[in-house]
Amino acid sequence: QVQLQESGPALVKPSETLSLTCTLSGGSISSFYWSWIRQPPGKGLEWIGYIYYSGSSNYDPSLKSRVTISLDTSKNQFSLKLTSVTAADTAVYYCARQNSGTTWDAFDIWGQGTMVTVPS
Amino acid sequence: SSELTQDPAVSVALGQTVRITCQGDSLRTSYASWYQQKPGQAPVLVIYARNNRPSGIPDRFSDSSSGNTASLTITGAQAEDEADYYCNSRDSSGNPVVFGGGTKLTVL
């Protein structure tokens, strides 16, 4: 059974860098797209970006200047770095497997999510 | 447009049929996927690629689309279907992925 688990600090100071890691178990990271998605308290889902197993990546335009997603195939992990955080970056951060076809994308496996707070 | 619009809240009587809609220009060229999220839990994929259900998702969940609107239909809603529902699709205006704002479903 494929599972994802996020890890990282629960509290990040303003202007610092948020760093999270997602570990895949029960499968190989050497296929599919791997995404980060966040959900501010009481709000909807926001896609942050993805990395393909080949190493190519794509990010939400509104976050692109601050985001880096990287891949470590030897550890079956992928990571998120978000720089210059503010209170607006407070959210539950999810990692997810993105399955894609010619005309569709679906996040079929999700981590349990990790709450990250940036105090104001 | 890079937006998907959902009604904020919908209610349905127990055992009845409810439709949750998702509107956006991107749906003219790509299929919506649908997610169910219960409080304190991660979202769960319920429909993808035009009416495909992952293993374990009941067949009372179905999808249809027309023009710029995708619809998630729950036929015979159960109490356990009470949740937030989100759609997403591929966006053609430079943003690869876009989510709708979510619909809170109440089962009465």
CSV table of C-alpha atoms in Angstrom, one decimal:
chain,number,residue,atom,x,y,z
A,1,GLN,CA,0.0,0.0,0.0
A,2,VAL,CA,1.5,3.3,-1.1
A,3,GLN,CA,1.6,5.9,1.6
A,4,LEU,CA,3.0,9.4,2.0
A,5,GLN,CA,4.1,11.1,5.2
A,6,GLU,CA,5.0,14.7,5.6
A,7,SER,CA,7.7,15.9,8.1
A,8,GLY,CA,9.1,19.2,9.2
A,9,PRO,CA,8.9,22.0,11.7
A,10,ALA,CA,5.4,23.1,12.9
A,11,LEU,CA,6.5,26.7,13.5
A,12,VAL,CA,8.5,28.9,11.2
A,13,LYS,CA,9.4,32.5,12.0
A,14,PRO,CA,8.4,35.3,9.6
A,15,SER,CA,10.9,35.9,6.8
A,16,GLU,CA,12.5,32.5,7.3
A,17,THR,CA,12.3,29.4,5.0
A,18,LEU,CA,9.7,26.7,5.4
A,19,SER,CA,11.1,23.3,4.7
A,20,LEU,CA,9.1,20.1,4.5
A,21,THR,CA,9.9,16.6,3.4
A,22,CYS,CA,7.5,13.9,2.1
A,23,THR,CA,8.5,10.3,2.4
A,24,LEU,CA,6.9,7.6,0.2
A,25,SER,CA,6.5,4.1,1.4
A,26,GLY,CA,5.2,1.0,-0.4
A,27,GLY,CA,6.1,2.2,-3.8
A,28,SER,CA,8.7,4.0,-5.9
A,29,ILE,CA,9.1,7.7,-6.4
A,30,SER,CA,10.6,7.0,-9.8
A,31,SER,CA,7.4,7.6,-11.7
A,32,PHE,CA,4.4,10.0,-11.5
A,33,TYR,CA,4.3,13.6,-10.5
A,34,TRP,CA,4.7,14.5,-6.9
A,35,SER,CA,2.9,17.6,-5.6
A,36,TRP,CA,2.6,19.9,-2.6
A,37,ILE,CA,-0.8,21.3,-1.8
A,38,ARG,CA,-1.7,23.6,1.2
A,39,GLN,CA,-4.9,24.5,3.0
A,40,PRO,CA,-5.0,27.7,5.1
A,41,PRO,CA,-7.2,27.3,8.2
A,42,GLY,CA,-10.9,27.3,7.3
A,43,LYS,CA,-10.1,27.8,3.6
A,44,GLY,CA,-9.8,25.7,0.4
A,45,LEU,CA,-7.0,23.8,-1.3
A,46,GLU,CA,-4.2,25.6,-3.0
A,47,TRP,CA,-1.8,23.8,-5.3
A,48,ILE,CA,1.8,24.8,-4.7
A,49,GLY,CA,3.7,22.8,-7.4
A,50,TYR,CA,4.9,19.5,-8.5
A,51,ILE,CA,8.1,17.7,-9.5
A,52,TYR,CA,8.2,14.9,-12.0
A,53,TYR,CA,10.3,11.8,-11.4
A,54,SER,CA,12.7,13.0,-14.1
A,55,GLY,CA,13.4,16.1,-12.1
A,56,SER,CA,11.4,18.7,-14.0
A,57,SER,CA,9.1,20.9,-11.9
A,58,ASN,CA,6.3,23.4,-12.2
A,59,TYR,CA,4.9,25.8,-9.7
A,60,ASP,CA,1.9,28.0,-9.1
A,61,PRO,CA,2.7,31.4,-10.6
A,62,SER,CA,1.7,33.3,-7.4
A,63,LEU,CA,4.3,31.3,-5.4
A,64,LYS,CA,6.9,30.6,-8.1
A,65,SER,CA,9.5,33.2,-6.9
A,66,ARG,CA,9.6,31.6,-3.4
A,67,VAL,CA,9.2,27.9,-4.0
A,68,THR,CA,11.5,25.0,-4.8
A,69,ILE,CA,10.5,21.4,-4.9
A,70,SER,CA,13.2,18.8,-5.1
A,71,LEU,CA,13.5,15.0,-5.3
A,72,ASP,CA,15.7,12.4,-3.7
A,73,THR,CA,15.1,9.1,-5.4
A,74,SER,CA,17.6,7.3,-3.2
A,75,LYS,CA,15.5,8.1,-0.1
A,76,ASN,CA,12.1,7.9,-1.9
A,77,GLN,CA,11.5,11.5,-0.7
A,78,PHE,CA,10.6,14.9,-2.2
A,79,SER,CA,10.9,18.2,-0.4
A,80,LEU,CA,9.4,21.7,-0.4
A,81,LYS,CA,11.2,24.9,0.4
A,82,LEU,CA,9.2,28.1,0.7
A,83,THR,CA,11.2,31.2,1.4
A,84,SER,CA,10.4,34.6,3.0
A,85,VAL,CA,7.3,33.2,4.8
A,86,THR,CA,4.6,35.4,6.3
A,87,ALA,CA,1.5,34.7,8.4
A,88,ALA,CA,-0.3,34.2,5.1
A,89,ASP,CA,1.7,31.0,4.6
A,90,THR,CA,0.1,29.4,7.7
A,91,ALA,CA,-1.6,26.3,6.5
A,92,VAL,CA,-1.9,22.5,6.6
A,93,TYR,CA,0.6,21.3,4.0
A,94,TYR,CA,-0.1,18.1,2.1
A,95,CYS,CA,2.1,16.1,-0.2
A,96,ALA,CA,0.3,14.1,-2.8
A,97,ARG,CA,0.8,11.8,-5.8
A,98,GLN,CA,-0.4,13.4,-9.0
A,99,ASN,CA,-1.6,11.0,-11.6
A,100,SER,CA,-2.1,12.5,-15.0
A,101,GLY,CA,-3.6,11.6,-18.4
A,102,THR,CA,-3.9,13.6,-21.6
A,103,THR,CA,-6.7,15.7,-20.4
A,104,TRP,CA,-6.9,15.2,-16.6
A,105,ASP,CA,-4.9,15.4,-13.4
A,106,ALA,CA,-5.9,13.7,-10.2
A,107,PHE,CA,-4.3,13.6,-6.7
A,108,ASP,CA,-4.9,10.0,-5.9
A,109,ILE,CA,-2.7,9.5,-2.8
A,110,TRP,CA,-2.3,12.1,0.0
A,111,GLY,CA,-0.3,12.4,3.1
A,112,GLN,CA,-2.1,13.1,6.3
A,113,GLY,CA,-1.0,16.7,6.2
A,114,THR,CA,1.2,18.8,8.6
A,115,MET,CA,0.2,22.1,10.1
A,116,VAL,CA,2.7,24.9,9.7
A,117,THR,CA,2.3,28.1,11.6
A,118,VAL,CA,4.0,31.4,10.8
A,119,PRO,CA,3.2,33.8,13.7
A,120,SER,CA,2.2,37.3,12.8
B,1,SER,CA,-9.7,32.2,-16.8
B,2,SER,CA,-7.8,30.2,-14.2
B,3,GLU,CA,-10.7,29.8,-11.8
B,4,LEU,CA,-13.1,27.1,-10.9
B,5,THR,CA,-16.3,28.2,-9.2
B,6,GLN,CA,-18.3,26.0,-6.8
B,7,ASP,CA,-21.3,26.8,-4.7
B,8,PRO,CA,-20.2,27.3,-1.1
B,9,ALA,CA,-22.9,25.1,0.4
B,10,VAL,CA,-25.4,22.6,-0.7
B,11,SER,CA,-27.8,20.4,1.4
B,12,VAL,CA,-29.6,17.2,0.6
B,13,ALA,CA,-32.1,15.0,2.5
B,14,LEU,CA,-30.9,11.6,3.5
B,15,GLY,CA,-31.4,9.1,0.7
B,16,GLN,CA,-32.0,11.8,-2.0
B,17,THR,CA,-29.9,12.8,-4.9
B,18,VAL,CA,-27.6,15.9,-4.9
B,19,ARG,CA,-25.5,17.5,-7.6
B,20,ILE,CA,-22.4,19.6,-6.8
B,21,THR,CA,-21.2,21.7,-9.7
B,22,CYS,CA,-17.9,23.2,-10.7
B,23,GLN,CA,-17.6,25.8,-13.4
B,24,GLY,CA,-14.7,27.2,-15.3
B,25,ASP,CA,-13.3,27.7,-18.8
B,26,SER,CA,-10.7,25.0,-18.3
B,27,LEU,CA,-13.4,22.4,-18.1
B,28,ARG,CA,-14.1,22.9,-21.8
B,29,THR,CA,-10.8,21.1,-22.6
B,30,SER,CA,-9.9,19.1,-19.5
B,31,TYR,CA,-11.8,16.8,-17.1
B,32,ALA,CA,-12.5,17.6,-13.5
B,33,SER,CA,-11.4,15.4,-10.6
B,34,TRP,CA,-13.4,15.5,-7.4
B,35,TYR,CA,-12.3,15.1,-3.7
B,36,GLN,CA,-14.1,14.6,-0.5
B,37,GLN,CA,-12.7,16.1,2.7
B,38,LYS,CA,-14.0,15.4,6.1
B,39,PRO,CA,-13.1,17.6,9.1
B,40,GLY,CA,-9.5,17.1,10.2
B,41,GLN,CA,-8.7,14.6,7.4
B,42,ALA,CA,-6.8,14.8,4.1
B,43,PRO,CA,-8.9,14.9,0.9
B,44,VAL,CA,-9.9,11.7,-0.7
B,45,LEU,CA,-10.2,11.3,-4.5
B,46,VAL,CA,-13.7,10.2,-5.4
B,47,ILE,CA,-13.9,10.8,-9.2
B,48,TYR,CA,-11.3,11.4,-11.9
B,49,ALA,CA,-11.0,11.4,-15.7
B,50,ARG,CA,-14.7,11.6,-16.5
B,51,ASN,CA,-16.5,9.3,-14.2
B,52,ASN,CA,-13.7,6.9,-13.0
B,53,ARG,CA,-13.9,5.9,-9.4
B,54,PRO,CA,-10.8,4.8,-7.4
B,55,SER,CA,-11.1,1.5,-5.7
B,56,GLY,CA,-13.3,1.6,-2.6
B,57,ILE,CA,-15.4,4.6,-3.7
B,58,PRO,CA,-19.1,3.7,-3.8
B,59,ASP,CA,-20.9,3.8,-7.1
B,60,ARG,CA,-23.4,6.3,-5.8
B,61,PHE,CA,-20.7,8.9,-6.8
B,62,SER,CA,-20.7,9.9,-10.4
B,63,ASP,CA,-19.6,12.7,-12.7
B,64,SER,CA,-20.9,14.4,-15.7
B,65,SER,CA,-19.9,17.4,-17.7
B,66,SER,CA,-21.3,19.8,-20.2
B,67,GLY,CA,-19.5,22.8,-21.7
B,68,ASN,CA,-17.7,24.7,-18.9
B,69,THR,CA,-19.5,22.8,-16.1
B,70,ALA,CA,-18.6,19.6,-14.3
B,71,SER,CA,-21.1,18.0,-11.9
B,72,LEU,CA,-20.5,15.5,-9.1
B,73,THR,CA,-23.7,13.6,-8.4
B,74,ILE,CA,-24.4,11.6,-5.3
B,75,THR,CA,-27.3,9.3,-5.8
B,76,GLY,CA,-28.9,8.3,-2.5
B,77,ALA,CA,-26.8,10.5,-0.2
B,78,GLN,CA,-25.8,8.9,3.1
B,79,ALA,CA,-25.0,10.5,6.4
B,80,GLU,CA,-21.3,9.7,5.9
B,81,ASP,CA,-21.3,11.8,2.7
B,82,GLU,CA,-21.5,15.0,4.7
B,83,ALA,CA,-18.2,16.7,3.9
B,84,ASP,CA,-16.5,19.4,1.8
B,85,TYR,CA,-16.1,18.6,-1.8
B,86,TYR,CA,-13.5,20.1,-4.1
B,87,CYS,CA,-13.0,19.9,-7.9
B,88,ASN,CA,-9.7,20.4,-9.8
B,89,SER,CA,-8.7,20.5,-13.4
B,90,ARG,CA,-5.8,21.3,-15.6
B,91,ASP,CA,-5.7,25.0,-16.5
B,92,SER,CA,-4.8,26.2,-19.9
B,93,SER,CA,-3.7,29.7,-18.9
B,94,GLY,CA,-0.3,28.8,-17.5
B,95,ASN,CA,-1.3,27.4,-14.1
B,96,PRO,CA,-1.1,23.6,-14.5
B,97,VAL,CA,-3.4,22.8,-11.6
B,98,VAL,CA,-6.4,24.8,-10.3
B,99,PHE,CA,-8.8,23.9,-7.5
B,100,GLY,CA,-12.4,25.1,-7.0
B,101,GLY,CA,-13.2,26.9,-3.7
B,102,GLY,CA,-15.1,23.9,-2.3
B,103,THR,CA,-18.7,23.0,-1.5
B,104,LYS,CA,-19.9,22.1,2.0
B,105,LEU,CA,-22.4,19.3,1.7
B,106,THR,CA,-24.9,18.9,4.5
B,107,VAL,CA,-27.0,15.7,4.7
B,108,LEU,CA,-30.3,16.5,6.5
